[in-house]
Coordinates of C-alpha atoms in Angstrom, one line a residue:
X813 CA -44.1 64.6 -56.7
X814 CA -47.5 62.6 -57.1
X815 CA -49.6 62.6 -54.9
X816 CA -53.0 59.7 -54.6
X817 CA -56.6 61.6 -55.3
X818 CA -58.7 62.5 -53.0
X819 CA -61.4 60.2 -54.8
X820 CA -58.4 57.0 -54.5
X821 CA -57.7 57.9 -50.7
X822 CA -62.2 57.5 -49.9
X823 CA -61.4 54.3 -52.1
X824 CA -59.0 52.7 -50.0
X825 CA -60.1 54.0 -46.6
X826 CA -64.3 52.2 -47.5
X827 CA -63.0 49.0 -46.3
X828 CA -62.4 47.6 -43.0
X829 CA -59.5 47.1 -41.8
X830 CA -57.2 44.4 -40.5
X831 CA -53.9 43.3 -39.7
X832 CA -53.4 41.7 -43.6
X833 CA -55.4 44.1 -45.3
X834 CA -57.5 43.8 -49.1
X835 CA -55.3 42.8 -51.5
X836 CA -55.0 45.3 -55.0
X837 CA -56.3 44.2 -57.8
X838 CA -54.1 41.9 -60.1
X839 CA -51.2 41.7 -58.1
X840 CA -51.9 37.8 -57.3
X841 CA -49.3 37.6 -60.2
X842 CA -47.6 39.1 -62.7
X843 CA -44.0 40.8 -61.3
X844 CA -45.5 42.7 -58.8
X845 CA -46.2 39.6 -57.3
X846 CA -42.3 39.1 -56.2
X847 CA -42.3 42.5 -55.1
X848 CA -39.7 42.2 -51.8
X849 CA -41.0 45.1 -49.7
X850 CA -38.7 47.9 -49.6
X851 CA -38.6 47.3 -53.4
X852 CA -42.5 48.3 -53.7
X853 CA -41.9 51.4 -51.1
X854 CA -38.4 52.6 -52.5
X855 CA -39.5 52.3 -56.3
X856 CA -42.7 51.0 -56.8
X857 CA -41.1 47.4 -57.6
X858 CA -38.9 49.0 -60.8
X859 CA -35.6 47.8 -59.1
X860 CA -33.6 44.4 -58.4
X861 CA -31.5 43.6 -55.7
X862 CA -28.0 44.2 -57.0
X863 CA -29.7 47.6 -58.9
X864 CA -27.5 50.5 -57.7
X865 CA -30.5 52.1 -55.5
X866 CA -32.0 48.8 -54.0
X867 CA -31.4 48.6 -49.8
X868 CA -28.9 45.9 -49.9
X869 CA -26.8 48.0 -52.5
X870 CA -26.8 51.3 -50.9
X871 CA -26.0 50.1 -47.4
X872 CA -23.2 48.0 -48.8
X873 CA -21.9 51.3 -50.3
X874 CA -22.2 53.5 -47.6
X875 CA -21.1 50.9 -44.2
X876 CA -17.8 49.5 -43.3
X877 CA -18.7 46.2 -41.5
X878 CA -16.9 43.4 -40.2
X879 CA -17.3 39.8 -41.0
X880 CA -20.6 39.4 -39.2
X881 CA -21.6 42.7 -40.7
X882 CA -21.3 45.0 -37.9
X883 CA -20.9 48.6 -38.9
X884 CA -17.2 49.6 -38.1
X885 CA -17.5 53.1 -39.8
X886 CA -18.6 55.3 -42.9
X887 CA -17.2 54.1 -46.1
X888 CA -14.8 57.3 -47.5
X889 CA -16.4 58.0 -51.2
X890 CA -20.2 57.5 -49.9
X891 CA -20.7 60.9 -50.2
X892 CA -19.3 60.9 -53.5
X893 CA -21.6 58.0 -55.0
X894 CA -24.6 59.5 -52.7
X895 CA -23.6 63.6 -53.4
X896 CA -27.1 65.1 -52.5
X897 CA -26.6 67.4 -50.5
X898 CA -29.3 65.9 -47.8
X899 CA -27.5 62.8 -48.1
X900 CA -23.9 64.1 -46.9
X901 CA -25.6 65.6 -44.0
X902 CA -27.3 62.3 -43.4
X903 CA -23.8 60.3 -43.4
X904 CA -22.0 63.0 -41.4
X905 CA -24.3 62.5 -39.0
X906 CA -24.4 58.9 -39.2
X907 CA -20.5 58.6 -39.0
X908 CA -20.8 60.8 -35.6
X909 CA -23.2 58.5 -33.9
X910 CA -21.7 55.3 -35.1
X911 CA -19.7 55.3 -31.5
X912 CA -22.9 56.3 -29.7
X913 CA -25.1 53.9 -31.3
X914 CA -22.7 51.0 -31.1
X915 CA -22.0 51.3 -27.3
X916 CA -25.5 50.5 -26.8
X917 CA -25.0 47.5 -28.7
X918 CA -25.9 45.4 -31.8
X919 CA -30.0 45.0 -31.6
X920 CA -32.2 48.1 -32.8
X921 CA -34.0 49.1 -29.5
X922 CA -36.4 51.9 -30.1
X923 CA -35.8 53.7 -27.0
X924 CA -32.0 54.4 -28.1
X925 CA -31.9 57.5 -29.7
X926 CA -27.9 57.2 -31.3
X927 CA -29.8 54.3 -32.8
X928 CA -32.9 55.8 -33.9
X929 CA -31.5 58.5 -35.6
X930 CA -28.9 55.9 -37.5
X931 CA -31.3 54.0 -38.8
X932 CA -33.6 57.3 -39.9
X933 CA -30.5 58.5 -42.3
X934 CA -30.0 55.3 -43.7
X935 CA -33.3 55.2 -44.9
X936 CA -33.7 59.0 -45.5
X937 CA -30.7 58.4 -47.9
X938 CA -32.1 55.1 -49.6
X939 CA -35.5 57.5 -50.3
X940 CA -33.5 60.4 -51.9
X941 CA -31.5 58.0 -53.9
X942 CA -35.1 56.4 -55.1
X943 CA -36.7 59.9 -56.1
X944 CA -38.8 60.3 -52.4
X945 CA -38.1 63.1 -50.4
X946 CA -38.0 63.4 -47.1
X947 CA -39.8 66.3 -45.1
X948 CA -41.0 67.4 -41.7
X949 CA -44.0 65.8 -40.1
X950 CA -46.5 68.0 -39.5
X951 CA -50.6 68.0 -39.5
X952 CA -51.0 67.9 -43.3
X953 CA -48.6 65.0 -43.7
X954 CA -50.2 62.5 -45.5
X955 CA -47.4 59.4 -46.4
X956 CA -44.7 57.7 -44.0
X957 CA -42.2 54.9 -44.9
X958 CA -42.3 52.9 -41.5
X959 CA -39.0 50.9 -41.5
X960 CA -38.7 47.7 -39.3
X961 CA -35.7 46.1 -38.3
X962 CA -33.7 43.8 -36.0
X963 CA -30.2 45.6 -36.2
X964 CA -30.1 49.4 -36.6
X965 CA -27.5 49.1 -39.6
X966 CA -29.8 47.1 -41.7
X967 CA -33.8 47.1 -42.6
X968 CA -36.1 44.1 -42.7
X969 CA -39.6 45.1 -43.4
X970 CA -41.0 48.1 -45.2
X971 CA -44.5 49.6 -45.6
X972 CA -46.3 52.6 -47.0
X973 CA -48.7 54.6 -44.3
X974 CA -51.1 56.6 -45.3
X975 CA -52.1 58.8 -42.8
X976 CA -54.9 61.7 -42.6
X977 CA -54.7 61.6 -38.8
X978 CA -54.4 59.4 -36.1
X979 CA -57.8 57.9 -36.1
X980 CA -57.1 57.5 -39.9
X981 CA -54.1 55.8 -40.8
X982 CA -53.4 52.5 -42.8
X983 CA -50.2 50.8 -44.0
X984 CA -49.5 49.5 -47.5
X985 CA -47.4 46.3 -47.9
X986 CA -46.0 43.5 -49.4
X987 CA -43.5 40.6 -49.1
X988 CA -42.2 38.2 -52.2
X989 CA -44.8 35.6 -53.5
X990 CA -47.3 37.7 -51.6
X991 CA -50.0 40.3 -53.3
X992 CA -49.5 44.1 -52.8
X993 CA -52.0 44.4 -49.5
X994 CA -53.8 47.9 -48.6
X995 CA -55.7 48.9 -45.5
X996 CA -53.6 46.8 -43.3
X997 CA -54.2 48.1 -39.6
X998 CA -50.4 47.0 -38.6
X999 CA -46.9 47.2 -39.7
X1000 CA -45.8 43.4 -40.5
X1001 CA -42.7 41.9 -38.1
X1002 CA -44.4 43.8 -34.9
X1003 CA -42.1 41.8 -32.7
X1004 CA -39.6 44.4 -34.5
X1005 CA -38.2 48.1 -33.4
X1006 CA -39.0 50.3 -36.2
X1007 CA -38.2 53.8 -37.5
X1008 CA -40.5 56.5 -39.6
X1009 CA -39.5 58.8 -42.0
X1010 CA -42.1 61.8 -43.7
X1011 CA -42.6 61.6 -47.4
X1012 CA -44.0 64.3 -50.0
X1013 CA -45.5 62.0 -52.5
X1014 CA -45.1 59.6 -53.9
X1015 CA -43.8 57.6 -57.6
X1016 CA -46.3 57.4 -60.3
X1017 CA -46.7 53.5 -61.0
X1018 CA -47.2 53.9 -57.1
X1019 CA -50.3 56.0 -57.7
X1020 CA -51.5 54.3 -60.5
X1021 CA -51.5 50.6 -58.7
X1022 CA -53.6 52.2 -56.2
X1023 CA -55.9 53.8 -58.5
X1024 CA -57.1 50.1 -59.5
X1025 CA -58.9 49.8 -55.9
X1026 CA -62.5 50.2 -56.4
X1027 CA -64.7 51.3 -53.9
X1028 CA -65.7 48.5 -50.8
X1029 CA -69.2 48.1 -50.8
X1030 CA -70.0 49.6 -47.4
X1031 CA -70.6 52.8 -47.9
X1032 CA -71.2 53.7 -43.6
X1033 CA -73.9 55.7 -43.6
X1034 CA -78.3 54.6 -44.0
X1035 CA -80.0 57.8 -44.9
X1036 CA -82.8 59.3 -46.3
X1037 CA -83.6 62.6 -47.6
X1038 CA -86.1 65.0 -46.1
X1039 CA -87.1 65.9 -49.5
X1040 CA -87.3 62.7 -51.1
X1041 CA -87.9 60.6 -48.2
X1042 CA -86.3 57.7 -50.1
X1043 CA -83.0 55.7 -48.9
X1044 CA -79.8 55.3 -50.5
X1045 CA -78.5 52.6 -51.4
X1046 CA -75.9 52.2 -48.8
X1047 CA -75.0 48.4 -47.6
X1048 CA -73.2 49.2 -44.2
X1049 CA -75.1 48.9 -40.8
X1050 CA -72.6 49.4 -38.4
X1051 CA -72.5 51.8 -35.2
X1052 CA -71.4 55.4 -36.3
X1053 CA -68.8 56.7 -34.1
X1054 CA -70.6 59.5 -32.0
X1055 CA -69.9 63.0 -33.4
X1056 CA -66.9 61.8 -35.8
X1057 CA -69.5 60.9 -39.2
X1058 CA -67.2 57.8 -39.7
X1059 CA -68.5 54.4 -39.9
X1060 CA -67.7 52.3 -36.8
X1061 CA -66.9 49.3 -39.6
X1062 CA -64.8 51.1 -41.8
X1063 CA -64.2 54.7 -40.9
X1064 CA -65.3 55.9 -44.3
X1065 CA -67.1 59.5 -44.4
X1066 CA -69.7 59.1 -46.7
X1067 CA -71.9 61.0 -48.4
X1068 CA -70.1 63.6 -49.9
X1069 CA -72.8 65.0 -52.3
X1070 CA -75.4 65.8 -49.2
X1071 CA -73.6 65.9 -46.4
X1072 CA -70.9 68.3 -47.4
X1073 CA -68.0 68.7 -49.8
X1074 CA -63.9 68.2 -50.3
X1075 CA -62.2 71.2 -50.9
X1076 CA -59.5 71.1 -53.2
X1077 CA -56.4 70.2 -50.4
X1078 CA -58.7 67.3 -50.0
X1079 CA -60.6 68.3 -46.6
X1080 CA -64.0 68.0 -45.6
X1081 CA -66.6 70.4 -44.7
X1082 CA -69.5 69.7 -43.1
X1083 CA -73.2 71.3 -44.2
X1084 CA -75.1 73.0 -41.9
X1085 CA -78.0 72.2 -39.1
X1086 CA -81.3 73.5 -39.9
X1087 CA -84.3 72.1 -37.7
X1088 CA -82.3 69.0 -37.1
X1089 CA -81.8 68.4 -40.3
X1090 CA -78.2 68.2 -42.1
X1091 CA -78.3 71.0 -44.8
X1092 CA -75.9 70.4 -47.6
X1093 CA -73.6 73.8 -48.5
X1094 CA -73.2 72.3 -51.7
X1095 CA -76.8 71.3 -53.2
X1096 CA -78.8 72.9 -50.0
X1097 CA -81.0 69.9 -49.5
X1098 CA -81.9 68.7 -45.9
X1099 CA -81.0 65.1 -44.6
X1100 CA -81.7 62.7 -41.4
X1101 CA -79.3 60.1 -41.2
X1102 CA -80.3 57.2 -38.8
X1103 CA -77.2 56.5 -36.6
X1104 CA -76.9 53.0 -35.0
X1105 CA -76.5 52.5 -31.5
X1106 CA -72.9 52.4 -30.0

């Protein structure tokens, strides 16, 4: 599956963040402009809302509900529209926790686990169906769909985290008439419960809309080389967060050509001391960088 560049990722995480976020270029119109949420997540805003594989369809397909749209059960041939094989262990699961989850009544509360665990294989099944698999968390994890919702049957908002740890995580999001929005510091509808599911990559048009963002203009780092003495032309003056090299602005590890180097899995290493200078292990040259104060 695709996955962003390392050079996209430094992109979006050089500006600060907030709870709305930058907007990407050219989506103030055009279709992705009417972009409902899950649409951009799910697809990367290819589908409609009576397509086969949008969220409305698929839990219309796979729920029994009453007239106020209460799930009553499993519907009988949603494994046979839905046949991954992920997917029928996602609704035989779902079909023996629909008595759990319903005794503890019709609001999505995030400390219910029957309801939890509903609401993750409904979306784990809307994801396959979409193209996105669903894996494990674990320390190299590097997208989550967060899933927000008032009933645990049913999903109202949708965003795209990006996470490299937890001191280094921002959501991407949208709502209709609204531009696509990255380095939001929240999930939108916070008053909501909400659900997160592990992705391995993501959709290509995904990648490539995020490709557009071009680098902020703080950079978080002043610094001068011992050899040249000179400064480089880096705007941000913000503390640096003690012994992390981030920016306290922005987070954003700069630098990369003295102060170390990305490895191909993305990481970073650091040079080396010498005489209290910063020795690059790439080019070898010596640095001072001139930290604010906290």
């Amino acid at each position: 599956m695709p996955n962003l560049p390392m050079a996209v990722i430094r992109r979006l995480f050089s500006y600060e963040r907030s709870r709305n976020g930058q907007q990407v270029p050219n989506t103030i119109n055009g279709p992705l402009y009417q972009y409902a949420c899950w649409n951009w997540v799910l697809s990367g805003g290819t589908l409609t809302a009576d397509d086969f594989k949008s969220n409305s369809s698929i839990i219309a397909n796979v729920l029994n509900t009453d007239a106020m749209g209460y799930p009553l059960g499993i519907k009988q041939d949603a494994a046979q529209q839905y046949p991954q094989e992920g997917n029928a262990v996602d609704l035989q699961r779902m079909a023996a926790l629909l008595r759990d989850a319903t005794m503890e009544g019709p609001e999505l509360e995030q400390d219910c686990a029957p309801q939890t665990e509903f609401l993750e294989c409904l979306v784990r099944i809307m994801l396959r169906v979409n193209g996105l698999e669903p894996i494990p968390f674990d320390a190299d994890s590097r997208y989550n769909v967060i899933v927000r919702s008032k009933n645990w049957w049913n999903t109202d908002h949708w965003a795209l985290r990006l996470y490299l740890g937890p001191a280094a995580k921002q959501q991407i999001q949208t709502v209709p008439d609204w531009p696509l929005m990255f380095s939001c510091s929240k999930v939108w509808d916070e008053d909501l419960a909400f659900v997160a599911v592990t992705i391995a990559g993501l959709h290509q048009n995904q990648v490539d809309q995020l490709a557009t963002v071009p680098y902020s203009t703080c950079r978080g780092w002043v610094m001068r080389t011992k050899k040249e003495g000179g400064s480089f032309p880096f705007v941000c003056q913000a503390p640096i967060r003690s012994g992390s090299g981030q920016c306290g602005r922005c987070g954003f590890v700069a630098c990369e050509a003295h102060l170390g180097s990305y490895d191909e899995a993305g990481v970073f290493h650091w040079g080396t001391q010498d005489d209290g200078h910063y020795k690059c292990q790439r080019c070898g040259e010596g640095i001072v960088h001139v930290l604010a104060l906290e």
